Amino acid sequence: PSIPEVLPHLLILASTLVVILAAYLKEKTAINEFKQRQAVQAEKQKSFNILLNFLPVEIAQRLQQEEDFIAAEYDSVSIVYLGIVNFTDLSTGISADDMVHRLNACFSMLDNLCEQYALEKIKTIGDTYVATAGIPDRSDNHAVRTARFALAVIQNLDRIRAASFPALSIRIGLHSGPVTGGVIGEKKVFFDIWGDTVNIAARMETTGVPDRIQVSTDFHRLTADRFKYSQRGIIETDIKNHALLETYWLEDVLSLD
C-alpha cells in the first residue's frame, strides 16, 4: 500500500495509543493518590492509637482535629486514688531497675483491671495511681464500676504482690462529683482533671488505712444500694470548705444485678 493509503490507519493507531497511554497514566495517578491517601490515613490512625494510650477517646479526637484549647466540664464522675503504703521501705535494698520493673508490674495489673471495669487511667504520681469513671463516657453507673474496680484490686492483692512487692499494702480512696478536665502542654501533652472532687478523692486515700477502701458520703450515696458498707466516722482534711468529712469503708458487693 502507498503512504497515503496507510497514513490514516497510522494516525488512528497513534490516536488510539495516545488515548490508551492517557488512560493508563490517569489510572496510575489515581492509584498513587489512593495509596497516598491510605498511607496518610494509616499514619493518622497510628497517631490516634498512640494518643489513646494516654488520653480519653473524646479528647484524643479533639486533639487530632487540631483544636487550640481542649477542656471539658464533667458534672458527675467517680475518682479512685490508690497509693502504695511505705513505698520507701519496699524499695529499700533493691536496684533502681528492679524497683521500676516491680512498680511497672503492679501498675500494669491495675491497668488491666481498669480496662476490665471500663475506667480511664489518668496518671501515676510516683507511687500513686489515679483513675476515673465517667470520663469520657459520662455514664450513670460510674460509681458502681469504680466500686467494683476497687474491690477487684483488693481481691487480687496476692497476685499483685506476687508480681511486684511481696510485702505490698495499698490504700484506696473513692469520691464522686464534678470535675474539669483538659489537655496541658504543647510538645508533651497530657490530660488531667481538677477540682474539689479530685482533692477529696486524694484525701480519701491519704487518710485511709492499708488494704481498705475509704469512700466519701457522696460516693456512698450513689452506691449504698449495691454494696456493703461500714461507717468509719468523721475525718479532718486541709481542704477549704471541706475540713470535716464523713466517710465509709467499702466492704463487699450486695448485688450483681
PDB file of C-alpha atoms in Angstrom, residues 5-236:
ATOM      1  CA  GLU A   5      -3.335   4.770   2.000  1.00  0.00           C
ATOM      2  CA  VAL A   6      -1.516   3.756   5.207  1.00  0.00           C
ATOM      3  CA  LEU A   7      -1.311   7.193   6.804  1.00  0.00           C
ATOM      4  CA  PRO A   8      -4.947   7.377   8.002  1.00  0.00           C
ATOM      5  CA  HIS A   9      -4.564   3.999   9.693  1.00  0.00           C
ATOM      6  CA  LEU A  10      -1.323   5.099  11.328  1.00  0.00           C
ATOM      7  CA  LEU A  11      -2.993   8.247  12.593  1.00  0.00           C
ATOM      8  CA  ILE A  12      -5.873   6.209  14.035  1.00  0.00           C
ATOM      9  CA  LEU A  13      -3.396   3.820  15.655  1.00  0.00           C
ATOM     10  CA  ALA A  14      -1.379   6.699  17.056  1.00  0.00           C
ATOM     11  CA  SER A  15      -4.517   8.359  18.405  1.00  0.00           C
ATOM     12  CA  THR A  16      -5.593   5.084  19.993  1.00  0.00           C
ATOM     13  CA  LEU A  17      -2.188   4.645  21.609  1.00  0.00           C
ATOM     14  CA  VAL A  18      -2.321   8.208  22.941  1.00  0.00           C
ATOM     15  CA  VAL A  19      -5.775   7.563  24.418  1.00  0.00           C
ATOM     16  CA  ILE A  20      -4.606   4.274  25.965  1.00  0.00           C
ATOM     17  CA  LEU A  21      -1.479   5.934  27.369  1.00  0.00           C
ATOM     18  CA  ALA A  22      -3.503   8.816  28.769  1.00  0.00           C
ATOM     19  CA  ALA A  23      -5.948   6.383  30.376  1.00  0.00           C
ATOM     20  CA  TYR A  24      -3.059   4.377  31.818  1.00  0.00           C
ATOM     21  CA  LEU A  25      -1.386   7.467  33.246  1.00  0.00           C
ATOM     22  CA  LYS A  26      -4.697   8.662  34.675  1.00  0.00           C
ATOM     23  CA  GLU A  27      -5.333   5.290  36.311  1.00  0.00           C
ATOM     24  CA  LYS A  28      -1.779   5.127  37.641  1.00  0.00           C
ATOM     25  CA  THR A  29      -2.116   8.629  39.068  1.00  0.00           C
ATOM     26  CA  ALA A  30      -5.431   7.699  40.679  1.00  0.00           C
ATOM     27  CA  ILE A  31      -3.881   4.555  42.178  1.00  0.00           C
ATOM     28  CA  ASN A  32      -0.923   6.535  43.531  1.00  0.00           C
ATOM     29  CA  GLU A  33      -3.225   9.161  45.021  1.00  0.00           C
ATOM     30  CA  PHE A  34      -5.327   6.414  46.603  1.00  0.00           C
ATOM     31  CA  LYS A  35      -2.213   4.794  48.076  1.00  0.00           C
ATOM     32  CA  GLN A  36      -1.069   8.177  49.396  1.00  0.00           C
ATOM     33  CA  ARG A  37      -4.462   8.784  50.996  1.00  0.00           C
ATOM     34  CA  GLN A  38      -4.351   5.306  52.504  1.00  0.00           C
ATOM     35  CA  ALA A  39      -0.852   5.944  53.849  1.00  0.00           C
ATOM     36  CA  VAL A  40      -1.884   9.291  55.329  1.00  0.00           C
ATOM     37  CA  GLN A  41      -4.971   7.698  56.884  1.00  0.00           C
ATOM     38  CA  ALA A  42      -2.854   4.878  58.293  1.00  0.00           C
ATOM     39  CA  GLU A  43      -0.457   7.400  59.844  1.00  0.00           C
ATOM     40  CA  LYS A  44      -3.374   9.348  61.306  1.00  0.00           C
ATOM     41  CA  GLN A  45      -4.814   6.152  62.778  1.00  0.00           C
ATOM     42  CA  LYS A  46      -1.407   5.204  64.150  1.00  0.00           C
ATOM     43  CA  SER A  47      -1.052   8.621  65.765  1.00  0.00           C
ATOM     44  CA  PHE A  48      -4.598   8.387  67.122  1.00  0.00           C
ATOM     45  CA  ASN A  49      -3.898   4.966  68.630  1.00  0.00           C
ATOM     46  CA  ILE A  50      -0.828   6.396  70.343  1.00  0.00           C
ATOM     47  CA  LEU A  51      -2.925   9.253  71.741  1.00  0.00           C
ATOM     48  CA  LEU A  52      -5.399   6.730  73.153  1.00  0.00           C
ATOM     49  CA  ASN A  53      -2.623   5.345  75.342  1.00  0.00           C
ATOM     50  CA  PHE A  54      -2.711   8.468  77.487  1.00  0.00           C
ATOM     51  CA  LEU A  55      -5.851  10.413  76.517  1.00  0.00           C
ATOM     52  CA  PRO A  56      -9.595   9.663  76.685  1.00  0.00           C
ATOM     53  CA  VAL A  57     -11.011   8.959  73.226  1.00  0.00           C
ATOM     54  CA  GLU A  58     -13.118  12.147  73.155  1.00  0.00           C
ATOM     55  CA  ILE A  59     -10.072  14.277  73.996  1.00  0.00           C
ATOM     56  CA  ALA A  60      -7.857  12.418  71.510  1.00  0.00           C
ATOM     57  CA  GLN A  61     -10.367  13.097  68.728  1.00  0.00           C
ATOM     58  CA  ARG A  62     -10.406  16.810  69.516  1.00  0.00           C
ATOM     59  CA  LEU A  63      -6.614  16.934  69.678  1.00  0.00           C
ATOM     60  CA  GLN A  64      -6.359  15.194  66.297  1.00  0.00           C
ATOM     61  CA  GLN A  65      -8.661  17.867  64.875  1.00  0.00           C
ATOM     62  CA  GLU A  66      -6.021  20.406  65.985  1.00  0.00           C
ATOM     63  CA  GLU A  67      -8.195  22.320  68.431  1.00  0.00           C
ATOM     64  CA  ASP A  68      -6.174  25.053  70.103  1.00  0.00           C
ATOM     65  CA  PHE A  69      -7.709  24.695  73.564  1.00  0.00           C
ATOM     66  CA  ILE A  70      -9.205  21.481  74.886  1.00  0.00           C
ATOM     67  CA  ALA A  71     -11.204  21.459  78.116  1.00  0.00           C
ATOM     68  CA  ALA A  72     -14.467  19.934  79.280  1.00  0.00           C
ATOM     69  CA  GLU A  73     -16.758  20.022  82.296  1.00  0.00           C
ATOM     70  CA  TYR A  74     -17.962  16.704  83.693  1.00  0.00           C
ATOM     71  CA  ASP A  75     -20.944  17.017  86.023  1.00  0.00           C
ATOM     72  CA  SER A  76     -20.588  13.652  87.723  1.00  0.00           C
ATOM     73  CA  VAL A  77     -17.617  11.297  87.721  1.00  0.00           C
ATOM     74  CA  SER A  78     -16.015   8.924  90.194  1.00  0.00           C
ATOM     75  CA  ILE A  79     -12.334   9.087  91.029  1.00  0.00           C
ATOM     76  CA  VAL A  80     -10.081   6.469  92.577  1.00  0.00           C
ATOM     77  CA  TYR A  81      -6.780   7.254  94.256  1.00  0.00           C
ATOM     78  CA  LEU A  82      -4.657   4.216  95.017  1.00  0.00           C
ATOM     79  CA  GLY A  83      -1.465   4.692  96.996  1.00  0.00           C
ATOM     80  CA  ILE A  84       1.277   2.229  97.878  1.00  0.00           C
ATOM     81  CA  VAL A  85       1.911   2.249 101.640  1.00  0.00           C
ATOM     82  CA  ASN A  86       5.515   2.775 102.793  1.00  0.00           C
ATOM     83  CA  PHE A  87       6.896   2.632  99.270  1.00  0.00           C
ATOM     84  CA  THR A  88      10.298   3.829 100.506  1.00  0.00           C
ATOM     85  CA  ASP A  89      10.590   0.772 102.744  1.00  0.00           C
ATOM     86  CA  LEU A  90       9.506  -1.541  99.926  1.00  0.00           C
ATOM     87  CA  SER A  91      12.142  -0.170  97.559  1.00  0.00           C
ATOM     88  CA  THR A  92      14.988  -0.234 100.087  1.00  0.00           C
ATOM     89  CA  GLY A  93      17.733  -2.673  99.189  1.00  0.00           C
ATOM     90  CA  ILE A  94      16.718  -3.233  95.570  1.00  0.00           C
ATOM     91  CA  SER A  95      18.243  -1.721  92.444  1.00  0.00           C
ATOM     92  CA  ALA A  96      16.623   1.122  90.543  1.00  0.00           C
ATOM     93  CA  ASP A  97      15.948  -1.189  87.587  1.00  0.00           C
ATOM     94  CA  ASP A  98      14.320  -3.774  89.825  1.00  0.00           C
ATOM     95  CA  MET A  99      12.237  -1.138  91.576  1.00  0.00           C
ATOM     96  CA  VAL A 100      10.938   0.264  88.280  1.00  0.00           C
ATOM     97  CA  HIS A 101      10.266  -3.261  86.985  1.00  0.00           C
ATOM     98  CA  ARG A 102       8.231  -4.157  90.080  1.00  0.00           C
ATOM     99  CA  LEU A 103       6.342  -0.869  90.081  1.00  0.00           C
ATOM    100  CA  ASN A 104       5.544  -1.313  86.399  1.00  0.00           C
ATOM    101  CA  ALA A 105       4.259  -4.837  87.067  1.00  0.00           C
ATOM    102  CA  CYS A 106       1.984  -3.502  89.810  1.00  0.00           C
ATOM    103  CA  PHE A 107       0.607  -0.635  87.738  1.00  0.00           C
ATOM    104  CA  SER A 108       0.206  -2.851  84.654  1.00  0.00           C
ATOM    105  CA  MET A 109      -2.102  -5.143  86.618  1.00  0.00           C
ATOM    106  CA  LEU A 110      -4.071  -2.079  87.710  1.00  0.00           C
ATOM    107  CA  ASP A 111      -4.261  -1.016  84.053  1.00  0.00           C
ATOM    108  CA  ASN A 112      -5.781  -4.392  83.192  1.00  0.00           C
ATOM    109  CA  LEU A 113      -8.387  -4.032  85.936  1.00  0.00           C
ATOM    110  CA  CYS A 114      -9.157  -0.505  84.715  1.00  0.00           C
ATOM    111  CA  GLU A 115      -9.841  -1.898  81.265  1.00  0.00           C
ATOM    112  CA  GLN A 116     -11.971  -4.700  82.706  1.00  0.00           C
ATOM    113  CA  TYR A 117     -14.220  -2.264  84.590  1.00  0.00           C
ATOM    114  CA  ALA A 118     -14.112   0.498  81.945  1.00  0.00           C
ATOM    115  CA  LEU A 119     -12.208   3.062  83.992  1.00  0.00           C
ATOM    116  CA  GLU A 120      -9.916   5.681  82.466  1.00  0.00           C
ATOM    117  CA  LYS A 121      -6.416   5.847  83.893  1.00  0.00           C
ATOM    118  CA  ILE A 122      -5.488   9.490  84.395  1.00  0.00           C
ATOM    119  CA  LYS A 123      -1.922   9.319  85.657  1.00  0.00           C
ATOM    120  CA  THR A 124       0.559   7.886  88.112  1.00  0.00           C
ATOM    121  CA  ILE A 125       2.236  10.225  90.583  1.00  0.00           C
ATOM    122  CA  GLY A 126       5.245   8.408  91.972  1.00  0.00           C
ATOM    123  CA  ASP A 127       3.701   5.539  93.930  1.00  0.00           C
ATOM    124  CA  THR A 128       0.102   6.754  93.489  1.00  0.00           C
ATOM    125  CA  TYR A 129      -2.297   5.581  90.772  1.00  0.00           C
ATOM    126  CA  VAL A 130      -5.219   7.780  89.683  1.00  0.00           C
ATOM    127  CA  ALA A 131      -8.171   6.662  87.551  1.00  0.00           C
ATOM    128  CA  THR A 132     -11.731   7.767  86.882  1.00  0.00           C
ATOM    129  CA  ALA A 133     -15.069   6.534  85.578  1.00  0.00           C
ATOM    130  CA  GLY A 134     -17.459   8.876  83.795  1.00  0.00           C
ATOM    131  CA  ILE A 135     -14.769  10.312  81.523  1.00  0.00           C
ATOM    132  CA  PRO A 136     -15.315  10.381  78.610  1.00  0.00           C
ATOM    133  CA  ASP A 137     -18.448   8.212  78.604  1.00  0.00           C
ATOM    134  CA  ARG A 138     -20.491  10.356  81.078  1.00  0.00           C
ATOM    135  CA  SER A 139     -22.404   7.231  82.112  1.00  0.00           C
ATOM    136  CA  ASP A 140     -24.724   6.970  85.117  1.00  0.00           C
ATOM    137  CA  ASN A 141     -23.062   3.845  86.536  1.00  0.00           C
ATOM    138  CA  HIS A 142     -19.598   5.349  87.014  1.00  0.00           C
ATOM    139  CA  ALA A 143     -19.658   4.937  90.807  1.00  0.00           C
ATOM    140  CA  VAL A 144     -20.713   1.281  90.611  1.00  0.00           C
ATOM    141  CA  ARG A 145     -17.906   0.485  88.169  1.00  0.00           C
ATOM    142  CA  THR A 146     -15.398   2.308  90.366  1.00  0.00           C
ATOM    143  CA  ALA A 147     -16.501   0.385  93.456  1.00  0.00           C
ATOM    144  CA  ARG A 148     -16.174  -2.914  91.605  1.00  0.00           C
ATOM    145  CA  PHE A 149     -12.722  -1.927  90.389  1.00  0.00           C
ATOM    146  CA  ALA A 150     -11.588  -1.096  93.931  1.00  0.00           C
ATOM    147  CA  LEU A 151     -12.929  -4.379  95.311  1.00  0.00           C
ATOM    148  CA  ALA A 152     -11.234  -6.269  92.465  1.00  0.00           C
ATOM    149  CA  VAL A 153      -7.914  -4.661  93.396  1.00  0.00           C
ATOM    150  CA  ILE A 154      -8.267  -5.862  96.995  1.00  0.00           C
ATOM    151  CA  GLN A 155      -9.328  -9.330  95.829  1.00  0.00           C
ATOM    152  CA  ASN A 156      -6.279  -9.533  93.535  1.00  0.00           C
ATOM    153  CA  LEU A 157      -3.751  -8.226  96.058  1.00  0.00           C
ATOM    154  CA  ASP A 158      -1.982 -11.580  96.381  1.00  0.00           C
ATOM    155  CA  ARG A 159      -1.486 -11.743  92.607  1.00  0.00           C
ATOM    156  CA  ILE A 160      -0.272  -8.144  92.534  1.00  0.00           C
ATOM    157  CA  ARG A 161       2.134  -8.856  95.399  1.00  0.00           C
ATOM    158  CA  ALA A 162       3.492 -11.930  93.637  1.00  0.00           C
ATOM    159  CA  ALA A 163       4.193  -9.850  90.524  1.00  0.00           C
ATOM    160  CA  SER A 164       5.647  -6.803  92.284  1.00  0.00           C
ATOM    161  CA  PHE A 165       6.358  -6.334  96.004  1.00  0.00           C
ATOM    162  CA  PRO A 166       5.689  -9.324  98.330  1.00  0.00           C
ATOM    163  CA  ALA A 167       5.003  -7.003 101.289  1.00  0.00           C
ATOM    164  CA  LEU A 168       2.802  -4.622  99.269  1.00  0.00           C
ATOM    165  CA  SER A 169      -0.033  -2.803 101.043  1.00  0.00           C
ATOM    166  CA  ILE A 170      -2.255  -0.188  99.454  1.00  0.00           C
ATOM    167  CA  ARG A 171      -4.765   2.447 100.452  1.00  0.00           C
ATOM    168  CA  ILE A 172      -7.718   3.192  98.184  1.00  0.00           C
ATOM    169  CA  GLY A 173      -9.878   6.315  98.260  1.00  0.00           C
ATOM    170  CA  LEU A 174     -13.076   6.918  96.251  1.00  0.00           C
ATOM    171  CA  HIS A 175     -15.156  10.046  95.728  1.00  0.00           C
ATOM    172  CA  SER A 176     -17.763  11.246  93.217  1.00  0.00           C
ATOM    173  CA  GLY A 177     -18.583  14.720  91.954  1.00  0.00           C
ATOM    174  CA  PRO A 178     -17.949  17.290  89.195  1.00  0.00           C
ATOM    175  CA  VAL A 179     -14.526  17.896  87.656  1.00  0.00           C
ATOM    176  CA  THR A 180     -12.874  19.955  84.956  1.00  0.00           C
ATOM    177  CA  GLY A 181     -10.710  18.036  82.516  1.00  0.00           C
ATOM    178  CA  GLY A 182      -8.320  19.308  79.885  1.00  0.00           C
ATOM    179  CA  VAL A 183      -5.105  18.912  77.946  1.00  0.00           C
ATOM    180  CA  ILE A 184      -1.956  20.585  79.240  1.00  0.00           C
ATOM    181  CA  GLY A 185       1.213  21.214  77.272  1.00  0.00           C
ATOM    182  CA  GLU A 186       2.115  21.725  73.631  1.00  0.00           C
ATOM    183  CA  LYS A 187       5.036  19.463  72.772  1.00  0.00           C
ATOM    184  CA  LYS A 188       4.438  16.918  75.539  1.00  0.00           C
ATOM    185  CA  VAL A 189       0.696  16.883  76.136  1.00  0.00           C
ATOM    186  CA  PHE A 190      -1.258  15.057  78.805  1.00  0.00           C
ATOM    187  CA  PHE A 191      -4.816  15.007  80.102  1.00  0.00           C
ATOM    188  CA  ASP A 192      -5.561  15.929  83.708  1.00  0.00           C
ATOM    189  CA  ILE A 193      -8.529  16.700  85.951  1.00  0.00           C
ATOM    190  CA  TRP A 194      -9.039  19.389  88.595  1.00  0.00           C
ATOM    191  CA  GLY A 195     -11.465  20.473  91.286  1.00  0.00           C
ATOM    192  CA  ASP A 196     -12.525  19.762  94.858  1.00  0.00           C
ATOM    193  CA  THR A 197     -13.678  16.319  93.744  1.00  0.00           C
ATOM    194  CA  VAL A 198     -10.087  15.405  92.894  1.00  0.00           C
ATOM    195  CA  ASN A 199      -8.777  16.799  96.181  1.00  0.00           C
ATOM    196  CA  ILE A 200     -11.364  14.929  98.240  1.00  0.00           C
ATOM    197  CA  ALA A 201     -10.633  11.660  96.421  1.00  0.00           C
ATOM    198  CA  ALA A 202      -6.950  12.138  97.225  1.00  0.00           C
ATOM    199  CA  ARG A 203      -7.758  12.694 100.919  1.00  0.00           C
ATOM    200  CA  MET A 204      -9.886   9.546 100.946  1.00  0.00           C
ATOM    201  CA  GLU A 205      -6.686   7.702 100.081  1.00  0.00           C
ATOM    202  CA  THR A 206      -4.178   9.516 102.305  1.00  0.00           C
ATOM    203  CA  THR A 207      -6.393   9.324 105.417  1.00  0.00           C
ATOM    204  CA  GLY A 208      -7.256   5.676 104.826  1.00  0.00           C
ATOM    205  CA  VAL A 209      -5.692   2.533 106.244  1.00  0.00           C
ATOM    206  CA  PRO A 210      -3.744  -0.212 104.453  1.00  0.00           C
ATOM    207  CA  ASP A 211      -5.681  -2.650 102.291  1.00  0.00           C
ATOM    208  CA  ARG A 212      -9.034  -0.948 102.816  1.00  0.00           C
ATOM    209  CA  ILE A 213     -11.265   1.229 100.648  1.00  0.00           C
ATOM    210  CA  GLN A 214     -12.409   4.538 102.110  1.00  0.00           C
ATOM    211  CA  VAL A 215     -15.224   6.414 100.369  1.00  0.00           C
ATOM    212  CA  SER A 216     -16.913   9.770 100.781  1.00  0.00           C
ATOM    213  CA  THR A 217     -20.555  10.410 101.636  1.00  0.00           C
ATOM    214  CA  ASP A 218     -21.218  11.393  98.014  1.00  0.00           C
ATOM    215  CA  PHE A 219     -19.794   8.127  96.724  1.00  0.00           C
ATOM    216  CA  HIS A 220     -21.654   6.143  99.388  1.00  0.00           C
ATOM    217  CA  ARG A 221     -24.934   7.818  98.423  1.00  0.00           C
ATOM    218  CA  LEU A 222     -24.552   6.656  94.802  1.00  0.00           C
ATOM    219  CA  THR A 223     -23.751   3.041  95.654  1.00  0.00           C
ATOM    220  CA  ALA A 224     -25.305   2.226  99.046  1.00  0.00           C
ATOM    221  CA  ASP A 225     -27.975   0.009  97.480  1.00  0.00           C
ATOM    222  CA  ARG A 226     -25.395  -2.107  95.620  1.00  0.00           C
ATOM    223  CA  PHE A 227     -22.563  -2.578  98.113  1.00  0.00           C
ATOM    224  CA  LYS A 228     -21.944  -3.432 101.750  1.00  0.00           C
ATOM    225  CA  TYR A 229     -20.502  -0.581 103.832  1.00  0.00           C
ATOM    226  CA  SER A 230     -19.432   0.088 107.388  1.00  0.00           C
ATOM    227  CA  GLN A 231     -19.295   3.616 108.748  1.00  0.00           C
ATOM    228  CA  ARG A 232     -15.903   4.968 109.706  1.00  0.00           C
ATOM    229  CA  GLY A 233     -16.853   8.363 111.101  1.00  0.00           C
ATOM    230  CA  ILE A 234     -15.513  11.883 110.631  1.00  0.00           C
ATOM    231  CA  ILE A 235     -12.052  12.675 109.266  1.00  0.00           C
ATOM    232  CA  GLU A 236     -10.241  16.011 109.199  1.00  0.00           C
TER     233      GLU A 236
END
